[in-house]
Structure formats: structure tokens, C-alpha cells
Coordinates of C-alpha atoms in Angstrom, one line a residue:
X1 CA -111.0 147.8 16.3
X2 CA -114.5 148.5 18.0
X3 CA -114.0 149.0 21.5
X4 CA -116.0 147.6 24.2
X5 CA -117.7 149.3 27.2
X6 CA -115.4 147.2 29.0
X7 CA -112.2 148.5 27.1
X8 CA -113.5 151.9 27.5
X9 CA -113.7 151.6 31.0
X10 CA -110.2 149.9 31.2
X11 CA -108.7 153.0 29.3
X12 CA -110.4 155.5 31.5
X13 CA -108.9 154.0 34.4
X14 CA -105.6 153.0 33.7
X15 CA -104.9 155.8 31.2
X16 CA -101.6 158.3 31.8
X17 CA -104.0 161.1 32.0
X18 CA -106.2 159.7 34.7
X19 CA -103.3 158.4 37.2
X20 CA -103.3 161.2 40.1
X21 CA -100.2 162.5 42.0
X22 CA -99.0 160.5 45.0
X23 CA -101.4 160.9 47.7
X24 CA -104.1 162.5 45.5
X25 CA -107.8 161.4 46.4
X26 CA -109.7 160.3 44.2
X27 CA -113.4 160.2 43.6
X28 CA -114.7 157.8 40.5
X29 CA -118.4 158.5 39.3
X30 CA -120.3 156.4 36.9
X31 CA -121.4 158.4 33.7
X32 CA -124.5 156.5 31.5
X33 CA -123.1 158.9 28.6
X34 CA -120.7 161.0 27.9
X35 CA -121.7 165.0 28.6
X36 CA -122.6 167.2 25.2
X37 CA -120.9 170.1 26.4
X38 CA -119.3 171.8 29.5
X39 CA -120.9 175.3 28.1
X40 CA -123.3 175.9 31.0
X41 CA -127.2 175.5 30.3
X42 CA -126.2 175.3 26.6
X43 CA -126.1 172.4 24.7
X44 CA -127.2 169.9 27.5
X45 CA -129.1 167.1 28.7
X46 CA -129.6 166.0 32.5
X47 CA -126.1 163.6 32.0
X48 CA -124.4 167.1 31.9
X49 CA -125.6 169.2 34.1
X50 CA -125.2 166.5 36.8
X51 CA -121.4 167.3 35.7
X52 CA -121.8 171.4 35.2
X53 CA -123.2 171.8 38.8
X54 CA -120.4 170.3 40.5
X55 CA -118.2 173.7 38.3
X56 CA -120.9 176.7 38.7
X57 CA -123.4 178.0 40.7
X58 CA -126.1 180.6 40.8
X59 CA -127.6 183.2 42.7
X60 CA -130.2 180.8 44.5
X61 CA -130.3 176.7 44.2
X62 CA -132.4 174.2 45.2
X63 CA -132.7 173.1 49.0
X64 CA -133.7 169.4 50.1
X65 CA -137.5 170.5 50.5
X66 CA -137.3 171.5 46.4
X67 CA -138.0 175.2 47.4
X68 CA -134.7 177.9 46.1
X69 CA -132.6 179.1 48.5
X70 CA -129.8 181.6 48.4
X71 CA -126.4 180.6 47.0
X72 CA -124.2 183.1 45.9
X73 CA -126.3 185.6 47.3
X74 CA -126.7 186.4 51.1
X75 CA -130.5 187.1 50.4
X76 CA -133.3 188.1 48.5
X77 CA -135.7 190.8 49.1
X78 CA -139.0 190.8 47.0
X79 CA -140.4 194.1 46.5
X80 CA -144.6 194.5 48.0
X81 CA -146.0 194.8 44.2
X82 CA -143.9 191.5 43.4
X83 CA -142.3 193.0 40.7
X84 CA -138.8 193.6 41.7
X85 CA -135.8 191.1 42.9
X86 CA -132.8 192.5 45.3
X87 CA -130.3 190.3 45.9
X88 CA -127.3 191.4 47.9
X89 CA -124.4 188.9 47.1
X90 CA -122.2 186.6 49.6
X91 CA -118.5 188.5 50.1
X92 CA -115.7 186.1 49.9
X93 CA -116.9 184.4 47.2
X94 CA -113.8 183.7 44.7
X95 CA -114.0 182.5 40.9
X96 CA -112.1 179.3 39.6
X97 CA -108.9 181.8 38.5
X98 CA -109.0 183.9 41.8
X99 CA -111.2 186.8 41.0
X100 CA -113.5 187.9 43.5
X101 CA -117.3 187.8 42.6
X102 CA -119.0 191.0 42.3
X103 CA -122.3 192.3 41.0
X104 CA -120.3 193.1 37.4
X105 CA -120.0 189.6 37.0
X106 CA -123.8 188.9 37.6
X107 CA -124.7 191.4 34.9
X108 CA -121.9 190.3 32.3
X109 CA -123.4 186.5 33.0
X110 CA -127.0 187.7 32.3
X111 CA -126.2 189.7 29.2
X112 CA -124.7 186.9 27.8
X113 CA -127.3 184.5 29.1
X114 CA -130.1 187.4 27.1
X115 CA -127.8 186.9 24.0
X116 CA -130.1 184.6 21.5
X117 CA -126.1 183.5 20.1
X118 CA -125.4 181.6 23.5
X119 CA -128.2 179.1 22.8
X120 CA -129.1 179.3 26.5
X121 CA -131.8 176.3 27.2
X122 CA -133.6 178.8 29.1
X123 CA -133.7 182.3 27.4
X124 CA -137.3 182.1 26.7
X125 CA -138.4 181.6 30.4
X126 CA -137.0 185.2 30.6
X127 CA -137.8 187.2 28.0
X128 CA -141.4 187.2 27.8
X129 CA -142.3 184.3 26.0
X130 CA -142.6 181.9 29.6
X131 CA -144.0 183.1 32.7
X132 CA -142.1 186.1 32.8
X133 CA -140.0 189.3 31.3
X134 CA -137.2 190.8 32.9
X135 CA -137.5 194.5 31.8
X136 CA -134.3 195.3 33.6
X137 CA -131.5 194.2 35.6
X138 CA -129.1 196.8 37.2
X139 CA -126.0 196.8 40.2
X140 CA -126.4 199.6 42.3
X141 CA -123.4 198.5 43.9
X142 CA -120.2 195.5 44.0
X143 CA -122.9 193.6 46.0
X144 CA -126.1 194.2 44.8
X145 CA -128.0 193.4 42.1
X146 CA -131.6 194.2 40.8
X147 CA -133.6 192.1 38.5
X148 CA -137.6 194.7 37.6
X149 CA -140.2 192.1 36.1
X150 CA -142.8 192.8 33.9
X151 CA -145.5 191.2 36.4
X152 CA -145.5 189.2 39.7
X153 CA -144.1 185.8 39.4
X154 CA -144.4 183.0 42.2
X155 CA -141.7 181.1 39.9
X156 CA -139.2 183.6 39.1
X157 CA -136.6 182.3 41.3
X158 CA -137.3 178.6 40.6
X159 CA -136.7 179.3 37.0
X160 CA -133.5 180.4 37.8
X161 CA -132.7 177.7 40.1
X162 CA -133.7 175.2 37.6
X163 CA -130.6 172.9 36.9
X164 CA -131.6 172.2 33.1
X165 CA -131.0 176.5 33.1
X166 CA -127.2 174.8 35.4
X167 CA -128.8 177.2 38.3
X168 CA -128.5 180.6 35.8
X169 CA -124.8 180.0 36.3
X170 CA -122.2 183.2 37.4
X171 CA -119.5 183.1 35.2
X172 CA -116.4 185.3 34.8
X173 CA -115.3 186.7 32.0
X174 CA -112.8 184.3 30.9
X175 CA -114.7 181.7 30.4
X176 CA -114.9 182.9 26.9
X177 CA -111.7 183.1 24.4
X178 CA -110.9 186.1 22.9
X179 CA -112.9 186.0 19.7
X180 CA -115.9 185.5 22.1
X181 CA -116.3 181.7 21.5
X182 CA -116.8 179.5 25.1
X183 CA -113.7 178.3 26.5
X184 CA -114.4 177.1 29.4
X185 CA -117.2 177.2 33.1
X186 CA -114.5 180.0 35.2
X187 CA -117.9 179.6 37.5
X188 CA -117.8 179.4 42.0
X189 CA -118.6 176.0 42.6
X190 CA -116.7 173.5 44.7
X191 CA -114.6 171.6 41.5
X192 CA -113.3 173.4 38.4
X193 CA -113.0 172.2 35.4
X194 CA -109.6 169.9 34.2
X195 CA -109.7 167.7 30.8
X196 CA -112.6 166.1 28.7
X197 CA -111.5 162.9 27.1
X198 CA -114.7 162.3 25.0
X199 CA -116.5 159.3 25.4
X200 CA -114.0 158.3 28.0
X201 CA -114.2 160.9 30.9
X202 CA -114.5 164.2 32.6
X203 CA -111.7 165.5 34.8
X204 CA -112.5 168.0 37.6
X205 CA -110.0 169.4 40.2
X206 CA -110.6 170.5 44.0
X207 CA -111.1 174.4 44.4
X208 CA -109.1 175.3 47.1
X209 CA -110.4 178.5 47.5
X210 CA -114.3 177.8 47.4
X211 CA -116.3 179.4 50.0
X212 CA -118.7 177.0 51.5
X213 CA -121.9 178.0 53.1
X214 CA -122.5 177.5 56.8
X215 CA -124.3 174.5 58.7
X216 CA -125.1 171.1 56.7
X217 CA -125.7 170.0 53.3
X218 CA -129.0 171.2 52.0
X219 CA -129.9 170.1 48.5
X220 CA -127.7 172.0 45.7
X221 CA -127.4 174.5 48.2
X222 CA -125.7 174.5 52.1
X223 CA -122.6 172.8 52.9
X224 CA -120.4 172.1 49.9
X225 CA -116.9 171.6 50.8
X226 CA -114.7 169.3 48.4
X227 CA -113.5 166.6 50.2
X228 CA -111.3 165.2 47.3
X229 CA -108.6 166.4 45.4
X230 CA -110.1 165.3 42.1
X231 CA -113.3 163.8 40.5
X232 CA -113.6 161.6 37.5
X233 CA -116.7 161.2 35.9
X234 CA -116.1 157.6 34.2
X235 CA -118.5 157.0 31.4
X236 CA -119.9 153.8 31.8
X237 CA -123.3 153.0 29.3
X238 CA -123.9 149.3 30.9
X239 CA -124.6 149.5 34.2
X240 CA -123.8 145.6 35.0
X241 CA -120.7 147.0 33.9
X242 CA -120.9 149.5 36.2
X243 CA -122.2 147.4 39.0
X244 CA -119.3 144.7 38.4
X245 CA -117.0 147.9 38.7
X246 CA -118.3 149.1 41.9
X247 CA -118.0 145.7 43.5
X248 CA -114.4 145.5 42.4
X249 CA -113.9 149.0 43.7
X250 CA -112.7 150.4 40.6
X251 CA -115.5 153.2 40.8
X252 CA -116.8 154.8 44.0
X253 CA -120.2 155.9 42.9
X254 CA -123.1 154.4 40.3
X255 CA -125.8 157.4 40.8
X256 CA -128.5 155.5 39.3
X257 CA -129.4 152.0 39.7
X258 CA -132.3 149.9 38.7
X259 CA -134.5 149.0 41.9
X260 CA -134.1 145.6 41.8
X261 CA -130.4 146.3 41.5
X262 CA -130.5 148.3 44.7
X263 CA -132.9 145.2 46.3
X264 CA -129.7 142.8 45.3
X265 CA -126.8 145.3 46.7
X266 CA -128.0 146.3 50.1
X267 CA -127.5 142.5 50.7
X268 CA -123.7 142.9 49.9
X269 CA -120.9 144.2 52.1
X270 CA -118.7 146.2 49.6
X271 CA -121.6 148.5 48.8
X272 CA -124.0 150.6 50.3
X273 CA -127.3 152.2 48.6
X274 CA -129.1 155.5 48.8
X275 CA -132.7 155.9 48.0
X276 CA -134.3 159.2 48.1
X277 CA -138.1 160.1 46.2
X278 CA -137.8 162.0 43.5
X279 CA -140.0 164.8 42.3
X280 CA -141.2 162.8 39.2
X281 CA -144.7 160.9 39.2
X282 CA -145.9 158.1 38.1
X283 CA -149.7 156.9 37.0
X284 CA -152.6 155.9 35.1
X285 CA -153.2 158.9 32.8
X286 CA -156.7 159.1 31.7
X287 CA -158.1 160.7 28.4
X288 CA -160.9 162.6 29.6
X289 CA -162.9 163.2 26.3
X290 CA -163.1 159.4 26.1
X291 CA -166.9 158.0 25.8
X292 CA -166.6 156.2 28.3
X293 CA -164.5 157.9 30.9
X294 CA -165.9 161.2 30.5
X295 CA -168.0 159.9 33.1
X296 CA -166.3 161.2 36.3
X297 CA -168.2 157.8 38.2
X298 CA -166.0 155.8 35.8
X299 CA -163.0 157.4 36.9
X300 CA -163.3 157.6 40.6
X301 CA -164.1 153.3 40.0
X302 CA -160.7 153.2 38.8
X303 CA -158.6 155.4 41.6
X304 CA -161.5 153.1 43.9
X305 CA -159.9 149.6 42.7
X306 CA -156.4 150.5 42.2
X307 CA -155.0 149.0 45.4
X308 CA -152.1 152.1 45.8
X309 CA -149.8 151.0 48.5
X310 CA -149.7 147.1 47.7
X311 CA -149.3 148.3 43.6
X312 CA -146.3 150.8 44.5
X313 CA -144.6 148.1 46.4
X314 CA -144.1 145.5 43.8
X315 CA -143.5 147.4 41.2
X316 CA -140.7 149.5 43.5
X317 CA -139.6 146.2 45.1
X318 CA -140.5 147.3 48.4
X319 CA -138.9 150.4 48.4
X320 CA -141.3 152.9 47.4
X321 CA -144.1 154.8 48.4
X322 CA -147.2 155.8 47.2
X323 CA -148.4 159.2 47.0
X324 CA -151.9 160.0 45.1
X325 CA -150.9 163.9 45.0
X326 CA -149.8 165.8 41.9
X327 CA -147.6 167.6 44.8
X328 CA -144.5 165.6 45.2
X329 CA -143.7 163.9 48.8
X330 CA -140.4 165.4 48.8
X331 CA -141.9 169.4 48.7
X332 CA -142.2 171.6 51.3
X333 CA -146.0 172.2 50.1
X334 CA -146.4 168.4 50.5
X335 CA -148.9 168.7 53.9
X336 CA -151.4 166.8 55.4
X337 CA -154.0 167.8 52.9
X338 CA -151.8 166.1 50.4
X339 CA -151.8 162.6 52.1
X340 CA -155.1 161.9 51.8
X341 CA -155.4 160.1 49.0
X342 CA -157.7 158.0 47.2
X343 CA -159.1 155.3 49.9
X344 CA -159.0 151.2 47.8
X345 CA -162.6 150.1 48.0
X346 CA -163.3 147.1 45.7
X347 CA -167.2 147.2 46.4
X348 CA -167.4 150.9 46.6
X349 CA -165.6 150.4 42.8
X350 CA -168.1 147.7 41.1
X351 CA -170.9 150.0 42.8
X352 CA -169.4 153.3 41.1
X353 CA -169.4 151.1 37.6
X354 CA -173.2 150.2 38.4
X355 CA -174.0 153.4 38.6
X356 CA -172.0 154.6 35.8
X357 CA -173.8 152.2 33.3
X358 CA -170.8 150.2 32.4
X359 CA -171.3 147.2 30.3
X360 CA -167.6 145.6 29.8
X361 CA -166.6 147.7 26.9
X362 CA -163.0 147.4 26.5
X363 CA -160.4 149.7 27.3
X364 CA -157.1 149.9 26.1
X365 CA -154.4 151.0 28.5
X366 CA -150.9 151.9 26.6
X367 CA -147.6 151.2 28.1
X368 CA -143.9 150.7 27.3
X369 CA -140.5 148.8 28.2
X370 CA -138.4 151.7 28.1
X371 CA -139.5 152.4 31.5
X372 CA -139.7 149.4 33.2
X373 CA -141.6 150.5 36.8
X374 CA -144.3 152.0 34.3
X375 CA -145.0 149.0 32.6
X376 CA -145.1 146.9 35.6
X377 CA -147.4 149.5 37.2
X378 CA -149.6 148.6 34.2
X379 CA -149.4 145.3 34.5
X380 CA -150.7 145.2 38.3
X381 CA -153.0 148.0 37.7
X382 CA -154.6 145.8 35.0
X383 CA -155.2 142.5 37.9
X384 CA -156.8 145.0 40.1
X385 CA -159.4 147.0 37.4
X386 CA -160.1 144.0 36.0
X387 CA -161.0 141.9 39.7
X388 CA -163.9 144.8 39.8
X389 CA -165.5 144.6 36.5
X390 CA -163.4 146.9 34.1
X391 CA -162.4 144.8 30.5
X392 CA -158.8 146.6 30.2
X393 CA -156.2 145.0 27.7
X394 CA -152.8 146.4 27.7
X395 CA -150.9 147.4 24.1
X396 CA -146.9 148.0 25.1
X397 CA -145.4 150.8 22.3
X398 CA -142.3 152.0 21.6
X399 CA -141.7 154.9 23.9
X400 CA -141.2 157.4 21.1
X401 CA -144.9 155.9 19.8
X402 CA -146.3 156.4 23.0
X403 CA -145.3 160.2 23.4
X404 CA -146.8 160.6 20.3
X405 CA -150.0 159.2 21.2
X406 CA -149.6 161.2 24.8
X407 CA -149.0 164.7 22.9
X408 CA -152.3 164.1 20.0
X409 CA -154.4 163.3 23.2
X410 CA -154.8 159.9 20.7
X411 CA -155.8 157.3 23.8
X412 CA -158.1 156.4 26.7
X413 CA -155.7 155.3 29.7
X414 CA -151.6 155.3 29.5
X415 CA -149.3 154.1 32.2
X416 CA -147.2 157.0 31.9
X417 CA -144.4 158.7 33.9
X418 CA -143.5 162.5 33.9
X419 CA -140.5 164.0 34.6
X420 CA -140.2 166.2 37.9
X421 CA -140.6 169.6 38.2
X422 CA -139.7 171.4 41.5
X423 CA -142.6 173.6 42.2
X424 CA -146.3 172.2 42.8
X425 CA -147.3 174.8 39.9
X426 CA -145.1 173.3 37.2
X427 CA -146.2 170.0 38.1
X428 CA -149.9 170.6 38.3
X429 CA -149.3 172.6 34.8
X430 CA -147.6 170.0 32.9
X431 CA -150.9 168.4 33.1
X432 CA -153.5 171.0 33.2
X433 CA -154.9 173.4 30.7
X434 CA -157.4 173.2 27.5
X435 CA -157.0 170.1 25.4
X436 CA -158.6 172.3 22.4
X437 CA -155.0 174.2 22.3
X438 CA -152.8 171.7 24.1
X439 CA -154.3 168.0 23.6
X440 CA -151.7 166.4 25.7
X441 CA -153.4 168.3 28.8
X442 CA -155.4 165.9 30.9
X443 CA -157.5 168.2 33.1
X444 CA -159.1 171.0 31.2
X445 CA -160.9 172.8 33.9
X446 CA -161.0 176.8 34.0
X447 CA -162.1 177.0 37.8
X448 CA -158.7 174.6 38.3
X449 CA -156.4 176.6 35.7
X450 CA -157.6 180.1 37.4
X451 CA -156.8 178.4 41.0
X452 CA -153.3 177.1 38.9
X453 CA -152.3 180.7 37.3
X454 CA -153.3 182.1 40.6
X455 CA -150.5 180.0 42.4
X456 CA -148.2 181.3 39.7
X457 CA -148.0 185.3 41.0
X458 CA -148.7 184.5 45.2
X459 CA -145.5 184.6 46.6
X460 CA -146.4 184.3 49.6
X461 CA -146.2 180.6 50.9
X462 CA -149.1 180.2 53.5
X463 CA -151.5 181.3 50.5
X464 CA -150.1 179.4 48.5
X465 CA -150.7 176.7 50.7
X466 CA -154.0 176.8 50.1
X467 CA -154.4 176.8 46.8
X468 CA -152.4 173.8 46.1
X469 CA -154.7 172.0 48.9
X470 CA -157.8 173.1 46.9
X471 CA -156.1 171.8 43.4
X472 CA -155.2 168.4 45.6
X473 CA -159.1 168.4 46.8
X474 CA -160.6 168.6 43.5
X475 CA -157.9 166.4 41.9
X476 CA -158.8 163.3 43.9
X477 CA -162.6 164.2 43.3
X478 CA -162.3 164.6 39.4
X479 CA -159.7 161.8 38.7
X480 CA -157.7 163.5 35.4
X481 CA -155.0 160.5 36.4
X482 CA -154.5 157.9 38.8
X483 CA -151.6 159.5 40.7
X484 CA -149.6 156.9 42.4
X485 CA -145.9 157.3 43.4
X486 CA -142.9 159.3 42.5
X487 CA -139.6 158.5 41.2
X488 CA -137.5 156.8 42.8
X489 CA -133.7 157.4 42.4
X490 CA -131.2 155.1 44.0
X491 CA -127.5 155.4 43.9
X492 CA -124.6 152.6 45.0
X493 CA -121.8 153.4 46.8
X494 CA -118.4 151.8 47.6
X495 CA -118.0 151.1 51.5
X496 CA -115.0 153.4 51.8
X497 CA -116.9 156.2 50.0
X498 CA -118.4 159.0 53.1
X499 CA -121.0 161.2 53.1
X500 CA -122.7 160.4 49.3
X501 CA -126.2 160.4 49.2
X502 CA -128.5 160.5 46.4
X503 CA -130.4 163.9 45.5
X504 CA -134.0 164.9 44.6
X505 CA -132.7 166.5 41.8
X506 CA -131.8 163.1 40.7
X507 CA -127.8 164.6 39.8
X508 CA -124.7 163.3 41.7
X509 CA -123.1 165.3 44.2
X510 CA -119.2 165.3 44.5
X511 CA -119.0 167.4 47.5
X512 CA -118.7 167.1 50.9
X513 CA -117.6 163.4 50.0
X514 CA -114.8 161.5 50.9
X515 CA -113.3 158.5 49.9
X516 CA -111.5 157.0 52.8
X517 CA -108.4 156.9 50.6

């Protein structure tokens, strides 16, 4: 018999495995879809690691200001030439089967990460073919550990924070059977691992032992404590389903809701709602080799009519914000250069177009339903370009259709939405470079890309500072997209739930959550 979401949900809640011991506590988490592995960084998709951080963690993680931050280690010292990594590791630090972390395990971890057999998502951002090559990585002691580079990298340590590589997970040893296959994450984190029920849910148990950082909550790093004695990662594909479940108080957490979900809930008693800015943007993305808008004049018209802050609000239901910087609001290189954004001037638009020579030709902006704060942001962007004089129809596409178009360079304007990326580098990257060797680029510029692989060696901060104010200064002067807000993630939360909130990082957090049980 074909079972329902509703059935499944029923089994995963009621089932023998899922009841905990008297007095247990208990936190429920929607999953859209059920995990493709618990093999850290291998095998994955962002519905997993949300699960696989909560089970391992990494030398450095991400703080709340999206810069990395020592985790397992006590610090980092960068060597002058920019070349070499020390990290001296926290003591106290236990694994999920008692053994005490120790520069061995760092080394075993990497090797097997450097293994092209593990399948590790992110073994080409080490080994020379990504922004870097580590030549050589070596333990001079229990606590220490040296990573020598190839070159100076400004992004070495975000690469290994990155949660898509689950944070360059430390693992011991017996995580792996004893023909070598993966067993299971024996990683540091706050929860280890308990049962997989595919397509039903995910099981994780308190770590007693875990050694939490100092002071508060800070991102993926900070305070991590867990609060409960077990978490259950529900998997729940409809999330009315999951809404109806929350409101019934069968689950404690829905991570991600739709905005006008989160519009509907803060009205209601039995739920709160977190909202946070995510590190994703959102915009008009313009083809820059088009006839027409290869005219810069054309270009600045359209960032010129594009009302930002009244657009961002009904599309976002009132709850977002606009930002016309490739930087994300949420960064710590997000700075006053970075709010000035483009100013909405309707006359100052229909004079650009004058000037510009344009005669009503019609332009075809591209959109889809998949994402549906895209396609409304079309929809509104279309009212205003067309109030000043611009002839824009819309055609919706599949979303698959519409990558395709997006990758060939094969359109003149796309309401488009990019996934985030936690450094201002990999976000102005994603969307710079030559279109004759990458055609999905939007802003082929050498001045910009030397300023871009500049900001990829500085380590230092304060400089690079600067150079992500110049990219911002000639950004809003060339217009290569209509930048207009980022993502938005919202979670729901049972009343009786503490302490949740929802992450830039877009993943669920389990610790340092209670459920008032």
C-alpha cells in the first residue's frame, strides 16, 4: 500500500524505535528529505549536512558575522609570507567513543579526506585544482598541527569551514569498519550518531562528554551545549504537513518556512518564528553582451527605476530587506560603503533611456515558479521598468530551463537567485570573470577580476576592506545585476521549545535548545 506523508509521519512518531526512556527529552526537527548519507562531506546535499553538523566538527567553523573562527582548535597562527597554517588544538576535547582528540587524529582525517576513494565533495579545493594546494601537513606535537600551502590564500580557512566540505570534519579512526568501508561520523560535536530509519528518520543521542566552548552561541561555532537527551530529525516533504504538525505539537521545529507562512504564524500563540538574512542574493541579472544593454546608460535606467525597498517588501511580505551589495548584510565586510545603494529616481531613469537612444525595443526578462520570491520580484520589477519607458515582457521556465539558459549566457535580463557563499570573494566570483571562457559570468571586467583575485591572497582584513568597497563602488556604477536583497530563512518553533533560532547558514541547530519537557 503507498504510504502517505501523513502515514510516514505517523510511523516516525509513534514507532517502537522512536519512543524515548521515561523522562528522556526530546527534540523533533522537520526534515524536507530524507539525508543521502551520514558519511561526512561525502555523498551530500544541504538536507544532510544540516544533520552531519549537529555529529562533527572541524578545526574552524563559521561565526554569526560569516567569518571562520576556531573550533577544535585554540587558534590559528598565519605565517608572514601567508603560506603556512598553525593550529594548536583545544585540550579536553573527547570523541563520540571517549578518545581524546589529538593532532594524529587531524592527520589520519586529512589523509583520508586527500584519498580520491572517499569521494570527499571538497578534495579539489585542496589539491591544486581550486584556489589552493596543500603541499604538506605535519604534527609537530599531540596539539599541533601544520598545514604549508603552495601560495597565499585569503580563503583557505573558509574552505575548510565550508559546511557542504561538513566543516573538514575530525574523525577518529573508527568511524571506518575494518575492511576500510565508512561505518559511521565517531566525530566531537554535541549529538552522536544513533539509528537511520530511511525515509522515516534520523536518531541522534546527547554527548555527555562534549566540551563546549566558552561565552554564547556564535554561528556553528561558540556555545554548543546539548540541551536534550535526544534529537529526531522527522522527515516531513509537505510542509502544511509540517506546519499542521507543529501546531499540534507533534514536532518542535520546521527550519524553513515559506514567508507568507511565517506572516500567518507570528499571529498564532503555539508558535513562534525566527527570521534571520541569509547570505544568498537575489536580483535582476543582466546579459551584458546584449545590444541593447551593453549600453551601461541602459543599465543604470534600470537599477534607477527599480523602486528597492518598496520591491523587497512585497515580495518578502514585509519582512525583508533590501540590500544592492554583492556583499551580503549578514558579513562582517558588510560596512557603510556597502549601504549605499542605488538611489530610485523615476525621472533620472526615463532621462538615462533619452540619452541612451532607447526606442521601446522589447526585452525579455526570464523567471521561474520554482522559486517563488524570484518570480514575484519579477513580476514587480516588470510594473516599475515599464512605468519609465522600458517594453519588458516576462517568459516563466522551468527552473532546470532557466539554468541552462543562465550557464550558455543565452538571455538579456533573468530574475535569478544565487546560492550564498560566506566570503565577499566567493560571492563576487560566482558572478565575475570572462564570459569568452565562462559565459554564465555577468561582469567581465579585468580591472574588477585583478581587484577580485587580489582579495583572494590579502589576509589581512582592513585591506581587504577596501577592496571589497572598490568592487561595491564600481558595481553600482557598471550595473552587471540589479542586486536587491538576500535570502531570507525563517524557521517555526513550538512555544515550549528554548533558545532555537534560525542560522545564516540556513542549517538547523540542535544545540543549546531545550524543550521545556
Amino acid at each position: 500500500m503507498r504510504r502517505t506523508t501523513k502515514t510516514v509521519l505517523a510511523a516516525a512518531l509513534l514507532c517502537g524505535g522512536l519512543v524515548p526512556a521515561a523522562g528522556a527529552s526530546t527534540l523533533k526537527i522537520q526534515l524536507r528529505a530524507d539525508i543521502r548519507s551520514i558519511n561526512p562531506g561525502v555523498n551530500r546535499d544541504a538536507n544532510t549536512d544540516g544533520v552531519v553538523v549537529q555529529m562533527v566538527e572541524g578545526l574552524v567553523a563559521y561565526g554569526e558575522d560569516a567569518l571562520p573562527k576556531p573550533l577544535l582548535a585554540e587558534k590559528v597562527d598565519i605565517s608572514p609570507d601567508g603560506k603556512t597554517y598553525t593550529f594548536t588544538l583545544r585540550q579536553g576535547v573527547k570523541f563520540h567513543n571517549g578518545a581524546a582528540l589529538t593532532s594524529a587524529d587531524v592527520l589520519w582525517s586529512w589523509k583520508r579526506y586527500m584519498d580520491p576513494k572517499t569521494d570527499w565533495r571538497c578534495l579539489s579545493e585542496f589539491d591544486g585544482r581550486g584556489q589552493v594546494k596543500v603541499e604538506k601537513i605535519s604534527a609537530p606535537d599531540d596539539k599541533t598541527v601544520v598545514f604549508d600551502l603552495d601560495k597565499p590564500s585569503a580563503l583557505f580557512l573558509a574552505a575548510l569551514a565550508r559546511t557542504d566540505c561538513a566543516m573538514t570534519g575530525i574523525l577518529h579512526k573508527d568511524s571506518l569498519k575494518a575492511d576500510g568501508s565508512f561505518d559511521k561520523p565517531i566525530g566531537t560535536g554535541p549529538f552522536k550518531f544513533a539509528e537511520w530509519k530511511r525515509g522515516e528518520y534520523i536518531r541522534l543521542e546527547r554527548f555527555a562528554d562534549y566540551a563546549s566552548l566558552p561565552g554564547k552561541i556564535d554561528g556553528l561555532t561558540g556555545a554548543k551545549k546539548p540541551l536534550v537527551d535526544e534529537v529526531r530529525f522527522l522527515v516531513i516533504p509537505d510542509n502544511s504537513t509540517a506546519k499542521a504538525a507543529l501546531l499540534k505539537g507533534d514536532i518542535d521545529i520546521v527550519p524553513d518556512i515559506a514567508n507568507t507562512d511565517i506572516a500567518e504564524l507570528k499571529k498564532n500563540d503555539k508558535v513562534k518564528t525566527s527570521v534571520v538574512s541569509s547570505m544568498g542574493l537575489v536580483g535582476l541579472i543582466i546579459q551584458t553582451r546584449d545590444p541593447l544593454l551593453q549600453n551601461v546608460k541602459l543599465r543604470q535606467a534600470m537599477a534607477a527605476a527599480i523602486d528597492s525597498k518598496e520591491l523587497v517588501g512585497a515580495v518578502t511580505d514585509g519582512i525583508g530587506s533590501p540590500n544592492n551589495s554583492i556583499v551580503p548584510a549578514l558579513s562582517a565586510y558588510y560596512g557603510p560603503v556597502q549601504k549605499q545603494g542605488w538611489k530610485y529616481d523615476p525621472a533620472a531613469a526615463k532621462k538615462l533611456l533619452s540619452e541612451a537612444g532607447y526606442k521601446g525595443e522589447k526585452i525579455v526578462m526570464l523567471a521561474n515558479k520554482r522559486y517563488p520570491e524570484s518570480f514575484d520580484a519579477a513580476v514587480v520589477a516588470q510594473q516599475m521598468l515599464q512605468a519609465v519607458g522600458f517594453n519588458i515582457e516576462i517568459e516563466v521556465l522551468e527552473w532546470a530551463t532557466q539554468l541552462d539558459r543562465y550557464s550558455k549566457g543565452n538571455y538579456t535580463i533573468q530574475a535569478f537567485p544565487y546560492s550564498g557563499r560566506m566570503d565577499p570573494a566567493l560571492s563576487y566570483e560566482s558572478m565575475t570573470g570572462p564570459k569568452d571562457k565562462q559565459p554564465r559570468k555577468l561582469w567581465d571586467n579585468p580591472e574588477v577580476q585583478a581587484l577580485l583575485d587580489k582579495s583572494m591572497v590579502v589576509n589581512d582584513k582592513a585591506e581587504r576592506q577596501k577592496i571589497f568597497d572598490e568592487l561595491h563602488k564600481r558595481f553600482i556604477n557598471d550595473v552587471p545585476m540589479v542586486m536587491l536583497y538576500n535570502g531570507i530563512v525563517g524557521g517555526a518553533i513550538s512555544s515550549k521549545t528554548k533558545g532555537y533560532v534560525s542560522t545564516l547558514s540556513s542549517l538547523p541547530r540542535a544545540w543549546e535548545v531545550s524543550t521545556g519537557q
